[in-house]
PDB file of C-alpha atoms in Angstrom:
ATOM      1  CA  GLY A   1      29.886 -58.284  14.586  1.00  0.00           C
ATOM      2  CA  GLN A   2      32.115 -59.000  11.655  1.00  0.00           C
ATOM      3  CA  ALA A   3      34.870 -60.562  13.807  1.00  0.00           C
ATOM      4  CA  GLY A   4      32.392 -62.933  15.440  1.00  0.00           C
ATOM      5  CA  SER A   5      31.051 -64.024  12.066  1.00  0.00           C
ATOM      6  CA  ALA A   6      34.606 -64.551  10.850  1.00  0.00           C
ATOM      7  CA  ARG A   7      35.405 -66.694  13.871  1.00  0.00           C
ATOM      8  CA  LEU A   8      32.317 -68.863  13.234  1.00  0.00           C
ATOM      9  CA  MET A   9      33.258 -69.259   9.580  1.00  0.00           C
ATOM     10  CA  ALA A  10      36.860 -70.100  10.499  1.00  0.00           C
ATOM     11  CA  ALA A  11      35.591 -73.344  11.968  1.00  0.00           C
ATOM     12  CA  ARG A  12      34.674 -74.376   8.400  1.00  0.00           C
ATOM     13  CA  GLY A  13      38.359 -74.251   7.378  1.00  0.00           C
ATOM     14  CA  PRO A  14      38.546 -71.589   4.662  1.00  0.00           C
ATOM     15  CA  LYS A  15      41.970 -70.758   3.242  1.00  0.00           C
ATOM     16  CA  ALA A  16      41.233 -67.006   3.297  1.00  0.00           C
ATOM     17  CA  PHE A  17      38.577 -64.443   4.132  1.00  0.00           C
ATOM     18  CA  ALA A  18      37.344 -61.427   2.216  1.00  0.00           C
ATOM     19  CA  THR A  19      35.287 -58.585   3.566  1.00  0.00           C
ATOM     20  CA  SER A  20      32.168 -57.286   1.872  1.00  0.00           C
ATOM     21  CA  ARG A  21      32.169 -53.524   1.508  1.00  0.00           C
ATOM     22  CA  ALA A  22      28.400 -53.293   1.886  1.00  0.00           C
ATOM     23  CA  ALA A  23      28.280 -55.607   4.900  1.00  0.00           C
ATOM     24  CA  VAL A  24      31.023 -53.691   6.695  1.00  0.00           C
ATOM     25  CA  ALA A  25      29.417 -50.313   5.940  1.00  0.00           C
ATOM     26  CA  TRP A  26      25.906 -51.447   6.874  1.00  0.00           C
ATOM     27  CA  SER A  27      27.094 -53.085  10.102  1.00  0.00           C
ATOM     28  CA  HIS A  28      28.270 -49.626  11.190  1.00  0.00           C
ATOM     29  CA  GLY A  29      25.111 -47.849  10.034  1.00  0.00           C
ATOM     30  CA  TYR A  30      26.576 -46.359   6.834  1.00  0.00           C
ATOM     31  CA  ALA A  31      25.488 -46.661   3.234  1.00  0.00           C
ATOM     32  CA  ASP A  32      27.634 -48.552   0.763  1.00  0.00           C
ATOM     33  CA  GLY A  33      29.784 -46.326  -1.442  1.00  0.00           C
ATOM     34  CA  ASP A  34      32.969 -44.849   0.078  1.00  0.00           C
ATOM     35  CA  VAL A  35      31.174 -43.148   2.992  1.00  0.00           C
ATOM     36  CA  LEU A  36      32.295 -45.459   5.807  1.00  0.00           C
ATOM     37  CA  PRO A  37      34.947 -43.690   7.918  1.00  0.00           C
ATOM     38  CA  VAL A  38      38.294 -45.398   7.346  1.00  0.00           C
ATOM     39  CA  SER A  39      38.749 -45.716  11.118  1.00  0.00           C
ATOM     40  CA  LEU A  40      35.705 -48.021  11.264  1.00  0.00           C
ATOM     41  CA  LEU A  41      36.945 -50.072   8.327  1.00  0.00           C
ATOM     42  CA  LEU A  42      40.297 -50.488  10.082  1.00  0.00           C
ATOM     43  CA  ALA A  43      38.667 -51.454  13.378  1.00  0.00           C
ATOM     44  CA  THR A  44      36.660 -54.118  11.538  1.00  0.00           C
ATOM     45  CA  VAL A  45      39.718 -55.452   9.733  1.00  0.00           C
ATOM     46  CA  THR A  46      41.736 -55.554  12.956  1.00  0.00           C
ATOM     47  CA  GLY A  47      38.979 -57.541  14.678  1.00  0.00           C
ATOM     48  CA  ILE A  48      38.623 -60.016  11.822  1.00  0.00           C
ATOM     49  CA  VAL A  49      42.390 -60.524  11.499  1.00  0.00           C
ATOM     50  CA  ARG A  50      42.653 -61.094  15.252  1.00  0.00           C
ATOM     51  CA  SER A  51      39.833 -63.690  15.061  1.00  0.00           C
ATOM     52  CA  VAL A  52      41.149 -65.896  12.252  1.00  0.00           C
ATOM     53  CA  ASN A  53      44.390 -67.586  11.259  1.00  0.00           C
ATOM     54  CA  VAL A  54      44.130 -67.116   7.497  1.00  0.00           C
ATOM     55  CA  PRO A  55      44.812 -64.172   5.170  1.00  0.00           C
ATOM     56  CA  VAL A  56      42.125 -61.479   5.052  1.00  0.00           C
ATOM     57  CA  SER A  57      41.376 -59.529   1.883  1.00  0.00           C
ATOM     58  CA  VAL A  58      39.712 -56.165   2.434  1.00  0.00           C
ATOM     59  CA  ASP A  59      37.213 -54.489   0.110  1.00  0.00           C
ATOM     60  CA  VAL A  60      38.422 -50.890   0.139  1.00  0.00           C
ATOM     61  CA  GLU A  61      35.706 -49.636  -2.222  1.00  0.00           C
ATOM     62  CA  GLY A  62      37.397 -46.900  -4.304  1.00  0.00           C
ATOM     63  CA  GLY A  63      40.265 -46.576  -1.828  1.00  0.00           C
ATOM     64  CA  TYR A  64      38.554 -43.890   0.287  1.00  0.00           C
ATOM     65  CA  ALA A  65      40.420 -41.180  -1.620  1.00  0.00           C
ATOM     66  CA  THR A  66      40.172 -39.458  -4.980  1.00  0.00           C
ATOM     67  CA  ASP A  67      43.877 -39.605  -5.820  1.00  0.00           C
ATOM     68  CA  ALA A  68      46.546 -42.284  -5.865  1.00  0.00           C
ATOM     69  CA  THR A  69      48.495 -40.821  -2.941  1.00  0.00           C
ATOM     70  CA  GLY A  70      45.437 -40.819  -0.690  1.00  0.00           C
ATOM     71  CA  VAL A  71      44.611 -44.392  -1.694  1.00  0.00           C
ATOM     72  CA  GLY A  72      48.193 -45.390  -0.874  1.00  0.00           C
ATOM     73  CA  GLU A  73      47.808 -43.889   2.599  1.00  0.00           C
ATOM     74  CA  THR A  74      44.599 -45.862   3.146  1.00  0.00           C
ATOM     75  CA  ILE A  75      46.222 -49.086   1.960  1.00  0.00           C
ATOM     76  CA  ALA A  76      49.216 -48.578   4.272  1.00  0.00           C
ATOM     77  CA  ARG A  77      46.747 -48.423   7.161  1.00  0.00           C
ATOM     78  CA  VAL A  78      44.907 -51.535   5.907  1.00  0.00           C
ATOM     79  CA  ILE A  79      48.226 -53.397   5.771  1.00  0.00           C
ATOM     80  CA  ASP A  80      49.037 -52.204   9.299  1.00  0.00           C
ATOM     81  CA  ALA A  81      45.659 -53.593  10.400  1.00  0.00           C
ATOM     82  CA  GLY A  82      46.647 -56.991   8.993  1.00  0.00           C
ATOM     83  CA  GLY A  83      45.095 -56.977   5.531  1.00  0.00           C
ATOM     84  CA  ALA A  84      46.775 -59.430   3.147  1.00  0.00           C
ATOM     85  CA  GLY A  85      44.833 -58.379   0.070  1.00  0.00           C
ATOM     86  CA  ILE A  86      42.442 -55.761  -1.208  1.00  0.00           C
ATOM     87  CA  ASN A  87      39.624 -55.329  -3.665  1.00  0.00           C
ATOM     88  CA  ILE A  88      39.470 -51.866  -5.222  1.00  0.00           C
ATOM     89  CA  GLU A  89      36.637 -50.619  -7.395  1.00  0.00           C
ATOM     90  CA  ASP A  90      37.301 -49.323 -10.852  1.00  0.00           C
ATOM     91  CA  GLY A  91      34.295 -47.012 -10.660  1.00  0.00           C
ATOM     92  CA  THR A  92      33.490 -44.561 -13.399  1.00  0.00           C
ATOM     93  CA  ALA A  93      36.668 -42.471 -13.232  1.00  0.00           C
ATOM     94  CA  ASP A  94      39.320 -42.385 -15.931  1.00  0.00           C
ATOM     95  CA  PRO A  95      40.989 -45.808 -16.144  1.00  0.00           C
ATOM     96  CA  ALA A  96      44.359 -44.052 -15.873  1.00  0.00           C
ATOM     97  CA  LEU A  97      43.396 -43.141 -12.301  1.00  0.00           C
ATOM     98  CA  LEU A  98      42.799 -46.802 -11.453  1.00  0.00           C
ATOM     99  CA  CYS A  99      46.200 -47.650 -12.943  1.00  0.00           C
ATOM    100  CA  ALA A 100      47.819 -44.887 -10.859  1.00  0.00           C
ATOM    101  CA  LYS A 101      46.053 -46.169  -7.738  1.00  0.00           C
ATOM    102  CA  ILE A 102      47.273 -49.718  -8.406  1.00  0.00           C
ATOM    103  CA  GLU A 103      50.834 -48.547  -8.970  1.00  0.00           C
ATOM    104  CA  GLU A 104      50.749 -46.603  -5.686  1.00  0.00           C
ATOM    105  CA  ILE A 105      49.195 -49.552  -3.853  1.00  0.00           C
ATOM    106  CA  LYS A 106      51.940 -51.875  -5.127  1.00  0.00           C
ATOM    107  CA  ARG A 107      54.613 -49.291  -4.182  1.00  0.00           C
ATOM    108  CA  VAL A 108      53.225 -48.922  -0.642  1.00  0.00           C
ATOM    109  CA  ALA A 109      52.924 -52.685  -0.201  1.00  0.00           C
ATOM    110  CA  ALA A 110      56.479 -53.259  -1.427  1.00  0.00           C
ATOM    111  CA  LYS A 111      57.745 -50.585   0.966  1.00  0.00           C
ATOM    112  CA  THR A 112      56.112 -52.443   3.871  1.00  0.00           C
ATOM    113  CA  GLY A 113      57.390 -55.805   2.661  1.00  0.00           C
ATOM    114  CA  VAL A 114      53.880 -57.203   2.195  1.00  0.00           C
ATOM    115  CA  ASP A 115      53.062 -59.172  -0.959  1.00  0.00           C
ATOM    116  CA  LEU A 116      49.585 -57.649  -1.107  1.00  0.00           C
ATOM    117  CA  PHE A 117      47.045 -59.350  -3.369  1.00  0.00           C
ATOM    118  CA  VAL A 118      45.207 -56.742  -5.461  1.00  0.00           C
ATOM    119  CA  ASN A 119      41.869 -57.449  -7.119  1.00  0.00           C
ATOM    120  CA  ALA A 120      41.254 -54.399  -9.273  1.00  0.00           C
ATOM    121  CA  ARG A 121      37.892 -55.489 -10.602  1.00  0.00           C
ATOM    122  CA  THR A 122      39.048 -56.592 -14.014  1.00  0.00           C
ATOM    123  CA  ASP A 123      37.343 -59.835 -13.017  1.00  0.00           C
ATOM    124  CA  VAL A 124      34.422 -59.313 -15.391  1.00  0.00           C
ATOM    125  CA  TYR A 125      36.849 -59.661 -18.295  1.00  0.00           C
ATOM    126  CA  LEU A 126      38.845 -62.534 -16.839  1.00  0.00           C
ATOM    127  CA  ALA A 127      35.713 -64.526 -16.036  1.00  0.00           C
ATOM    128  CA  GLY A 128      34.477 -64.074 -19.580  1.00  0.00           C
ATOM    129  CA  LEU A 129      31.456 -62.012 -18.508  1.00  0.00           C
ATOM    130  CA  ALA A 130      32.590 -59.394 -21.009  1.00  0.00           C
ATOM    131  CA  PRO A 131      34.861 -59.944 -23.996  1.00  0.00           C
ATOM    132  CA  ALA A 132      38.422 -58.638 -23.668  1.00  0.00           C
ATOM    133  CA  GLU A 133      37.899 -56.527 -26.754  1.00  0.00           C
ATOM    134  CA  SER A 134      35.146 -54.576 -24.962  1.00  0.00           C
ATOM    135  CA  LEU A 135      37.496 -53.254 -22.271  1.00  0.00           C
ATOM    136  CA  VAL A 136      37.092 -49.552 -22.926  1.00  0.00           C
ATOM    137  CA  LEU A 137      40.275 -47.646 -22.297  1.00  0.00           C
ATOM    138  CA  GLU A 138      41.920 -44.861 -24.200  1.00  0.00           C
ATOM    139  CA  ASP A 139      44.223 -47.196 -26.103  1.00  0.00           C
ATOM    140  CA  ASP A 140      45.569 -50.725 -26.152  1.00  0.00           C
ATOM    141  CA  GLN A 141      48.673 -49.718 -24.220  1.00  0.00           C
ATOM    142  CA  SER A 142      46.477 -48.496 -21.346  1.00  0.00           C
ATOM    143  CA  LYS A 143      44.633 -51.812 -21.393  1.00  0.00           C
ATOM    144  CA  TRP A 144      47.925 -53.705 -21.302  1.00  0.00           C
ATOM    145  CA  HIS A 145      49.186 -51.618 -18.385  1.00  0.00           C
ATOM    146  CA  LEU A 146      45.961 -52.193 -16.432  1.00  0.00           C
ATOM    147  CA  VAL A 147      46.093 -55.971 -16.869  1.00  0.00           C
ATOM    148  CA  TRP A 148      49.865 -56.125 -16.275  1.00  0.00           C
ATOM    149  CA  ALA A 149      49.757 -53.918 -13.153  1.00  0.00           C
ATOM    150  CA  THR A 150      47.026 -56.054 -11.670  1.00  0.00           C
ATOM    151  CA  HIS A 151      48.065 -59.551 -12.708  1.00  0.00           C
ATOM    152  CA  ARG A 152      51.777 -59.628 -13.569  1.00  0.00           C
ATOM    153  CA  ASP A 153      52.346 -62.180 -10.811  1.00  0.00           C
ATOM    154  CA  ARG A 154      50.050 -64.550 -12.734  1.00  0.00           C
ATOM    155  CA  ALA A 155      51.471 -63.916 -16.221  1.00  0.00           C
ATOM    156  CA  GLU A 156      51.636 -67.662 -16.968  1.00  0.00           C
ATOM    157  CA  ASP A 157      47.888 -68.118 -16.364  1.00  0.00           C
ATOM    158  CA  ALA A 158      46.290 -68.784 -19.778  1.00  0.00           C
ATOM    159  CA  ARG A 159      43.586 -66.159 -19.293  1.00  0.00           C
ATOM    160  CA  ILE A 160      46.099 -63.512 -18.264  1.00  0.00           C
ATOM    161  CA  LYS A 161      48.375 -64.436 -21.186  1.00  0.00           C
ATOM    162  CA  ARG A 162      45.468 -63.869 -23.553  1.00  0.00           C
ATOM    163  CA  TYR A 163      44.844 -60.350 -22.259  1.00  0.00           C
ATOM    164  CA  ILE A 164      48.530 -59.505 -22.265  1.00  0.00           C
ATOM    165  CA  GLU A 165      48.812 -60.714 -25.880  1.00  0.00           C
ATOM    166  CA  ILE A 166      45.668 -58.862 -26.993  1.00  0.00           C
ATOM    167  CA  TYR A 167      46.756 -55.543 -25.564  1.00  0.00           C
ATOM    168  CA  ARG A 168      50.549 -55.703 -25.682  1.00  0.00           C
ATOM    169  CA  SER A 169      51.891 -52.702 -27.487  1.00  0.00           C
ATOM    170  CA  PRO A 170      55.229 -52.728 -29.314  1.00  0.00           C
ATOM    171  CA  ALA A 171      56.070 -49.618 -27.277  1.00  0.00           C
ATOM    172  CA  VAL A 172      55.838 -51.551 -23.991  1.00  0.00           C
TER     173      VAL A 172
END
């Protein structure tokens, strides 16, 4: 299973592990795409965390909920299972929903005292796979909030600075 694979990989000395949403879903006989029961995700995370001595980041797909509160509940359970970070999909929903999910995730993590790493799939812009100007949100302030909510802990990183400068609104 996933924990056994993690243990084998741990011998190679990685500094962290990340789960693959598709691999976890498929290993339990489910399709990729927010259909895996959260209980099976948590069992997988618990096994991996127990098998390795490095932080584990968990792909939580869209958060296994349609609203920020539900996503926060899922993330609290992921943290309880030992997750040190998460990857959450932006999907096709309104970007404001992703921002709300991130804010709730950060609130839940802070409440538990965990400095949870959040990858909110803005990586295509940060890696230069799409120009910053093509980030389609309602307005520049929404873009700024999305980048800031996700990456404020890395505000000195040159790439993050660029996005903050591009989308910073005088109202912020």
